Short mmCIF file of C-alpha atoms and ligand atoms in Angstrom, two decimals:
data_model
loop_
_atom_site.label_atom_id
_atom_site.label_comp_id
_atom_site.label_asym_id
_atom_site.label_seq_id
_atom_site.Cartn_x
_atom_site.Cartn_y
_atom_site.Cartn_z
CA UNK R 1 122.15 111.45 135.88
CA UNK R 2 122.69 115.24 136.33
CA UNK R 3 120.81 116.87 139.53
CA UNK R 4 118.03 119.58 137.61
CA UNK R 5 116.89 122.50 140.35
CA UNK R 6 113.22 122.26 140.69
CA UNK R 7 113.34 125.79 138.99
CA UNK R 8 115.69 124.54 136.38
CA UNK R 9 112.64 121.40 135.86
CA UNK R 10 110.28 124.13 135.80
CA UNK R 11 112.02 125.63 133.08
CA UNK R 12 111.89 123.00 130.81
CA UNK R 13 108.56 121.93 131.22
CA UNK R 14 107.59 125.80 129.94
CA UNK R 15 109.89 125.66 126.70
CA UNK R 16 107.91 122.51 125.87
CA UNK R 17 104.80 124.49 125.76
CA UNK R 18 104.51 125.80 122.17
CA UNK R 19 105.67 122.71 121.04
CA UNK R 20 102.53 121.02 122.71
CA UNK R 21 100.48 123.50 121.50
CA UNK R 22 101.41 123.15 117.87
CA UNK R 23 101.03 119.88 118.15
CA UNK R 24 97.79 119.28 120.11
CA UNK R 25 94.93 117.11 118.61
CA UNK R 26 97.53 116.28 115.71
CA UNK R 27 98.58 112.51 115.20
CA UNK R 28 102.36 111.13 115.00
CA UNK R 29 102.86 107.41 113.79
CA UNK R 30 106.54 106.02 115.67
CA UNK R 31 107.53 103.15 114.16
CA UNK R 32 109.43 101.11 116.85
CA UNK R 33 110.52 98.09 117.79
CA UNK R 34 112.57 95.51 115.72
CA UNK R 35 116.47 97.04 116.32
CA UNK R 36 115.63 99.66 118.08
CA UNK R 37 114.09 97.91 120.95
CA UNK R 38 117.21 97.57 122.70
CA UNK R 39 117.44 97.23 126.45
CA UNK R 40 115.14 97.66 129.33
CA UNK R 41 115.70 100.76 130.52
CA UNK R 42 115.25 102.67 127.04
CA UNK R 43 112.42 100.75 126.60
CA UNK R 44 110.67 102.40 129.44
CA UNK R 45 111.30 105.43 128.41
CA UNK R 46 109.67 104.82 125.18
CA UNK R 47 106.79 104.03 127.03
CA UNK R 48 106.97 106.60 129.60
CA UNK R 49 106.83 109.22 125.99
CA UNK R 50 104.24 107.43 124.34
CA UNK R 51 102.11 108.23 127.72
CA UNK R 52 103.23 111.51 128.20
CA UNK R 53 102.57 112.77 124.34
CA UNK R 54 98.85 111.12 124.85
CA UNK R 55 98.54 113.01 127.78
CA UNK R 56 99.06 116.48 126.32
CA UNK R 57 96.73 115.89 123.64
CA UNK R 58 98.81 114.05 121.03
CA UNK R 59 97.51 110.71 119.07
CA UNK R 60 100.61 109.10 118.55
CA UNK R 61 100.15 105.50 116.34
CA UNK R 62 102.53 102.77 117.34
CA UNK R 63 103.76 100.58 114.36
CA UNK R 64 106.72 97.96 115.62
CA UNK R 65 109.33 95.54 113.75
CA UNK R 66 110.50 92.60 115.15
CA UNK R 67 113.70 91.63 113.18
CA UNK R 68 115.90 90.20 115.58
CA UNK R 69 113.25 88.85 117.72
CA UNK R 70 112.13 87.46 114.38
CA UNK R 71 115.91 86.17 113.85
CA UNK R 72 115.83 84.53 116.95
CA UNK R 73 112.79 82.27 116.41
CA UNK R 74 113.88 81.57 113.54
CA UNK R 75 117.10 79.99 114.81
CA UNK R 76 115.44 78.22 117.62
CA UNK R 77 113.74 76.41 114.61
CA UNK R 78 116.94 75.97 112.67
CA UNK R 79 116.10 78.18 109.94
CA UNK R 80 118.77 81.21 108.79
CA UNK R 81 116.46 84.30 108.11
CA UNK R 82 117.47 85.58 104.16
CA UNK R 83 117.10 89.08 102.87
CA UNK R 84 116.11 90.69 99.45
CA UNK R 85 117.12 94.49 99.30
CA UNK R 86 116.03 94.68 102.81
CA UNK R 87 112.24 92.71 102.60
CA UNK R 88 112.62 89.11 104.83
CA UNK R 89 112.00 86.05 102.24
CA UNK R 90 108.74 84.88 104.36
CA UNK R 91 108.29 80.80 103.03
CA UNK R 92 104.75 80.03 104.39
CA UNK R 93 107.08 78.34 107.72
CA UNK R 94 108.67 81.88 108.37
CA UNK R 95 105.06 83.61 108.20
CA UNK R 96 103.99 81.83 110.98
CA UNK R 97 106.82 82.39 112.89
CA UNK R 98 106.62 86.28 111.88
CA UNK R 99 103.16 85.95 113.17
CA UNK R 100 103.25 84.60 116.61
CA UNK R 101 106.22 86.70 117.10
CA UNK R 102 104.87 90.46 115.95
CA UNK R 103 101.72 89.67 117.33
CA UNK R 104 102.19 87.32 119.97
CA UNK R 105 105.56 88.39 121.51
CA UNK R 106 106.45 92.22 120.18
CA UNK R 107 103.53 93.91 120.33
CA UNK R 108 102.23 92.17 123.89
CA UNK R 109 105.92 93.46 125.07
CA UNK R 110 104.64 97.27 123.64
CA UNK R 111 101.40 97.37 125.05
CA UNK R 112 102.33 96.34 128.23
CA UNK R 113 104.88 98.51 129.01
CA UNK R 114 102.88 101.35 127.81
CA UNK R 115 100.79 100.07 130.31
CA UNK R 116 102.27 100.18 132.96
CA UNK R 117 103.66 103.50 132.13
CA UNK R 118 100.20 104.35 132.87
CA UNK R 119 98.68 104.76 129.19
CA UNK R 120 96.10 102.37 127.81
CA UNK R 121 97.81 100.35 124.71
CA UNK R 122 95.47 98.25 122.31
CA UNK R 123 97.67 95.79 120.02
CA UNK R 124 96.28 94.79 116.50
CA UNK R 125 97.53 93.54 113.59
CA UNK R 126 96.55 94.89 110.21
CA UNK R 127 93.50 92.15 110.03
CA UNK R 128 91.94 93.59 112.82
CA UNK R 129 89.24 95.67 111.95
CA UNK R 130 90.01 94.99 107.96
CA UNK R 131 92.38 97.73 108.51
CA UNK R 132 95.58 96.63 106.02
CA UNK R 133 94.31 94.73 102.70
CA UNK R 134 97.23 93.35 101.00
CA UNK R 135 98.90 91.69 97.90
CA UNK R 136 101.26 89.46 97.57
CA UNK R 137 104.37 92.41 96.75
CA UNK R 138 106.01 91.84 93.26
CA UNK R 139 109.77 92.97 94.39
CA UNK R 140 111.30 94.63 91.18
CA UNK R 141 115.22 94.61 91.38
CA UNK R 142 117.12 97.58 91.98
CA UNK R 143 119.52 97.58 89.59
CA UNK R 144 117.61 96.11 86.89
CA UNK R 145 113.58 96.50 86.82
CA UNK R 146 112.55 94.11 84.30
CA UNK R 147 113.68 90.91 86.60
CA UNK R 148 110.68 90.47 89.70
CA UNK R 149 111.99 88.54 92.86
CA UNK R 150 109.69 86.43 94.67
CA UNK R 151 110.04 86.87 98.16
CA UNK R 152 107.07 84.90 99.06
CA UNK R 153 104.59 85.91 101.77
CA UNK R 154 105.53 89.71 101.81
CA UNK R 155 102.62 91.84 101.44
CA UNK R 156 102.29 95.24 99.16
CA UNK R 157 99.44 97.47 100.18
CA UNK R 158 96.13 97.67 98.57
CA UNK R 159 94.27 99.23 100.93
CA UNK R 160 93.82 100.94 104.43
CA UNK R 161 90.24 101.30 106.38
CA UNK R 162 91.12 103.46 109.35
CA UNK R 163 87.58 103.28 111.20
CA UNK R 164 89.36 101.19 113.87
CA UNK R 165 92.13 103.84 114.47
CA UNK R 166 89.88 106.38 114.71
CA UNK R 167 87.53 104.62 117.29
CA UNK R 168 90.68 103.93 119.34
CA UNK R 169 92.21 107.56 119.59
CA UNK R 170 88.48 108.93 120.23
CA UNK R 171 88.45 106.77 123.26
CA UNK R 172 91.96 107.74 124.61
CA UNK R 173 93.75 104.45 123.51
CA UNK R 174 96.74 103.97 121.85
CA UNK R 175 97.24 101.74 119.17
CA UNK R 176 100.09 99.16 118.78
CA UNK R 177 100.17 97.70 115.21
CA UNK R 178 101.61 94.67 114.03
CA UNK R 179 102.70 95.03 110.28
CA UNK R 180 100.70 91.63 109.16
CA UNK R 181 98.14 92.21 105.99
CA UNK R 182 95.54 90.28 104.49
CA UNK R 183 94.59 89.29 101.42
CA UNK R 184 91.48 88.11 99.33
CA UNK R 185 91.68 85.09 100.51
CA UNK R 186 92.18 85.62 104.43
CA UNK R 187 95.82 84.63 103.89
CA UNK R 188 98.45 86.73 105.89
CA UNK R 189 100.99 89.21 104.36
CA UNK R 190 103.91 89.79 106.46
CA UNK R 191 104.76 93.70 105.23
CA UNK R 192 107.67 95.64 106.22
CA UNK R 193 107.01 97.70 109.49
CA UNK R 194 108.71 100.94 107.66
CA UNK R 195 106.13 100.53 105.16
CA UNK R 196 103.30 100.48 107.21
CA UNK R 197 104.44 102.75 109.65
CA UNK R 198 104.37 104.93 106.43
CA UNK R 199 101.37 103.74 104.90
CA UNK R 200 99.89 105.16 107.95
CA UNK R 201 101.15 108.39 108.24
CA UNK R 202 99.89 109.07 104.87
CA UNK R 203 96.76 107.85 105.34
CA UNK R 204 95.80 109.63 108.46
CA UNK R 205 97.98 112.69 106.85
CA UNK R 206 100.45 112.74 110.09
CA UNK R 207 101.87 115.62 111.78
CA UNK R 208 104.95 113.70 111.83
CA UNK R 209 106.09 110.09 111.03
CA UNK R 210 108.98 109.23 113.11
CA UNK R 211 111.32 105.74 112.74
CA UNK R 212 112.96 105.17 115.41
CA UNK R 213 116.38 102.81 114.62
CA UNK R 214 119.67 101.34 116.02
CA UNK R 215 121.45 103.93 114.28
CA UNK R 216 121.78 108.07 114.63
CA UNK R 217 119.97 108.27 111.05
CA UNK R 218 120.83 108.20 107.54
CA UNK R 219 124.79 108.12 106.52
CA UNK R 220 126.72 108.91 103.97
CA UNK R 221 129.70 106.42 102.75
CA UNK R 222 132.40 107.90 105.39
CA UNK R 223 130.16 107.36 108.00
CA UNK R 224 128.69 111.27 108.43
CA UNK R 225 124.94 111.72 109.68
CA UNK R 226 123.22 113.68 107.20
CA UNK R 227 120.74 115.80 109.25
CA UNK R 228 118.48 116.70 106.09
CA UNK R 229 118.10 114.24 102.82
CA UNK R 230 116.16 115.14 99.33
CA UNK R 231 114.32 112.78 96.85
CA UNK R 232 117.47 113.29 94.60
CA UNK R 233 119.85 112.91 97.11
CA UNK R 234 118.18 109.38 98.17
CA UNK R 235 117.95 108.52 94.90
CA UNK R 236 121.67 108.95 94.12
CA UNK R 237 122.77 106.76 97.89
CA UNK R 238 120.50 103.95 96.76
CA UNK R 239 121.80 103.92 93.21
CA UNK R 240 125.45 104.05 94.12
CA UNK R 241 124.57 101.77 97.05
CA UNK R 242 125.25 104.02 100.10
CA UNK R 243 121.91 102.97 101.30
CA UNK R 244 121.33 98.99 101.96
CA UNK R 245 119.85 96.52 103.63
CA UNK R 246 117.46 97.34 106.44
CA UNK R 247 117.77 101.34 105.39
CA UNK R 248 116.06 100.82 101.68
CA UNK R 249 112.41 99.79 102.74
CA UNK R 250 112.81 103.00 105.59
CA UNK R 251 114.19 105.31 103.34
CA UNK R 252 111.80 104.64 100.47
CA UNK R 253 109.08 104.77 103.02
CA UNK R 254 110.11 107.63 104.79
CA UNK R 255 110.03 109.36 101.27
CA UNK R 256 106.86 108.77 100.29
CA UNK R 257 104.98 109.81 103.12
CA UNK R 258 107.09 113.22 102.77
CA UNK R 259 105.90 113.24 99.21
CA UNK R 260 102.65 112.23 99.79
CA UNK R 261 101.95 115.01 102.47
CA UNK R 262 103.62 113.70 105.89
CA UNK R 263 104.29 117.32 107.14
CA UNK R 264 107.89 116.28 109.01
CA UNK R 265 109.40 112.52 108.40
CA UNK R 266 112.42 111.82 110.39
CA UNK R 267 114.60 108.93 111.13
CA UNK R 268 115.95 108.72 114.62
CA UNK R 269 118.27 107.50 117.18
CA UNK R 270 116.31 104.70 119.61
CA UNK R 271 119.18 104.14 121.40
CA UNK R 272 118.82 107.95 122.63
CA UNK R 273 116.97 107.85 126.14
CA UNK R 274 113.66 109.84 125.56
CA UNK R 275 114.63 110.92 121.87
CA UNK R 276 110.72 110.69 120.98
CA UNK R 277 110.20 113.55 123.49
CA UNK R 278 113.09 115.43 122.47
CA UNK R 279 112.44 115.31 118.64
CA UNK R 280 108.88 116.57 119.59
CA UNK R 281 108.74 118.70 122.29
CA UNK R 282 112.03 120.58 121.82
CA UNK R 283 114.01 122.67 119.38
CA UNK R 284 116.77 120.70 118.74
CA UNK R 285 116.37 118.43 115.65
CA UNK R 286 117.70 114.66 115.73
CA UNK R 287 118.44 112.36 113.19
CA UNK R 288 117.61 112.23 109.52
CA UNK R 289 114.53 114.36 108.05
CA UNK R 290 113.43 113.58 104.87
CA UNK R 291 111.94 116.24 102.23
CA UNK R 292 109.79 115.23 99.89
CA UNK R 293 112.01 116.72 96.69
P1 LIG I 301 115.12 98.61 112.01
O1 LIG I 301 114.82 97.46 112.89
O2 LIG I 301 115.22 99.89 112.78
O3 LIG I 301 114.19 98.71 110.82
P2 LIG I 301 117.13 97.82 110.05
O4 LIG I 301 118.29 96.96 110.36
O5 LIG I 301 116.04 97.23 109.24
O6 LIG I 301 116.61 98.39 111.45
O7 LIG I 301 117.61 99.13 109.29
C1 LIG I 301 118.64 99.96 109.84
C2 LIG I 301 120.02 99.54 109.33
O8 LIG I 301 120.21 99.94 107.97
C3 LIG I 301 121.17 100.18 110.03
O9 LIG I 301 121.47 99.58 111.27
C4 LIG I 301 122.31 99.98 109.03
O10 LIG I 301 122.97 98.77 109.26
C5 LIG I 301 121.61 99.84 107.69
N1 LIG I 301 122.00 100.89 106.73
C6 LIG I 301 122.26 100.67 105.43
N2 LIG I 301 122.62 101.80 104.80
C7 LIG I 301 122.60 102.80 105.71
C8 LIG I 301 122.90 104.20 105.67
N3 LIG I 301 123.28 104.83 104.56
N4 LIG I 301 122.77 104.90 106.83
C9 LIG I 301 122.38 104.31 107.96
N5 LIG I 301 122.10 102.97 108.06
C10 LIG I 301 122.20 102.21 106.95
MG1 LIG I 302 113.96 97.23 109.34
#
């Protein structure tokens, strides 16, 4: 760590002032968690920005992922965890174990170090509060639209009641969403955390929507970060298959809250110490923005 002059601290903390006053009373949905959720230290930092962005008058919404935590159950139960264009196959066994791990494991981890960072973290899942009504998601393929996978238990959105957000940030809490749905019949959707992180942001028209990852942001096929994206430019990576995987459900996401009125959508580096606080309350930019054309 590099020794900062009290003056020098001083500093800082000023040049961070119109950024806090832009952004004041505004709310920013972070999706975290799932590869970005790393090691211990990072994840205290995390916490430590959640607090700190609550404290100067920011609402910032807490979606997480759990994919290698999910991975890991999964093995302890002797099951291999498959992938369709980036959305888990959830079999009815594998939504239970997404559910006691998102809810049970990942987002108890969340709140409670946002805890004892000294904020006040609620965790919920999209049931609570009938906030995410889902479907059961009909998965067209990429490269040819007329065949449908079936990917089970993965939910699509139908629906988002926000009453229970909005009672939380009025009363200085932050939320910590699990990405489970449900349906019509009370039965659980498991729905990608990029998509609900994205959902979200559109829904509560978001300052910013911000995914944090285990990577510096979108690449292109030697590798390169590209530091701005368009709709066209997305459209041509995930048709020549530059995007994949884990980045399709983010990117596709990402771009439809831009389009959809998301003011800034970025994709970020979580395995950069404080990069929420930097990618708000500084100049620089980081990562991946998307624009919405
Ligand atoms: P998260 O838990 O953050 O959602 P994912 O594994 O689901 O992480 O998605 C991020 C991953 O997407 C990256 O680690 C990378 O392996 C993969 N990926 C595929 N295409 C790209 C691309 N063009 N640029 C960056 N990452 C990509
Ligand atoms: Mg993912």
């Amino acid at each position: 760590m590099t020794l900062i002059s009290t003056h020098d601290t001083a500093e800082i903390l000023a040049r961070a002032l119109p950024h806090i006053r832009k952004y004041h009373g505004k709310t920013m949905v972070i999706k975290y968690g799932g590869n970005a959720m790393t090691d211990p230290a990072l994840q205290a930092a995390f916490a430590q920005d959640v607090v700190l962005l609550k404290l100067v008058g920011i609402n910032p919404v807490v979606v997480h992922g759990g994919g290698p935590q999910i991975e890991n159950a999964l093995q302890r139960l002797g099951k291999t965890g498959s992938f369709i264009q980036g959305m888990r196959v959830t079999d009815d066994e594998t939504m239970g174990v997404v559910q006691w791990v998102l809810a049970g494991q990942v987002q108890q981890e969340i709140v409670g170090l946002i805890n004892q960072a000294g904020g006040k973290a609620v965790g919920l899942t999209g049931r609570d509060g009938g906030m995410i009504r889902a479907k059961k998601l009909k998965l067209r393929d990429q490269a040819d639209p007329t065949i449908e996978h079936d990917i089970g238990r993965v939910g699509d959105i139908v629906g988002v009641d926000l009453s229970i957000l909005h009672t939380l940030q009025d009363d200085t809490f932050i939320p910590v969403i699990s990405p489970i749905g449900f349906g019509e019949s009370n039965e659980s959707y498991n729905i990608n955390a990029d998509v609900v992180a994205a959902k979200l942001a559109t829904v509560l028209q978001a300052e910013k929507l911000l995914m944090l990852t285990n990577i510096s942001g979108v690449l292109n096929k030697s590798g390169d970060l590209l530091t701005e994206l368009s709709a066209l430019q997305v459209d041509a990576m995930v048709a020549d298959g530059s995007i994949s995987g884990g980045m399709l459900p983010k990117i596709s996401g990402a771009l439809d809250a831009a389009k959809s009125g998301v003011k800034a959508v970025h994709i970020i580096d979580g395995r950069v110490s404080h990069v929420l606080l930097l990618e708000i309350l500084s100049d620089q930019a980081f990562g991946t923005m998307i624009r919405p054309s």
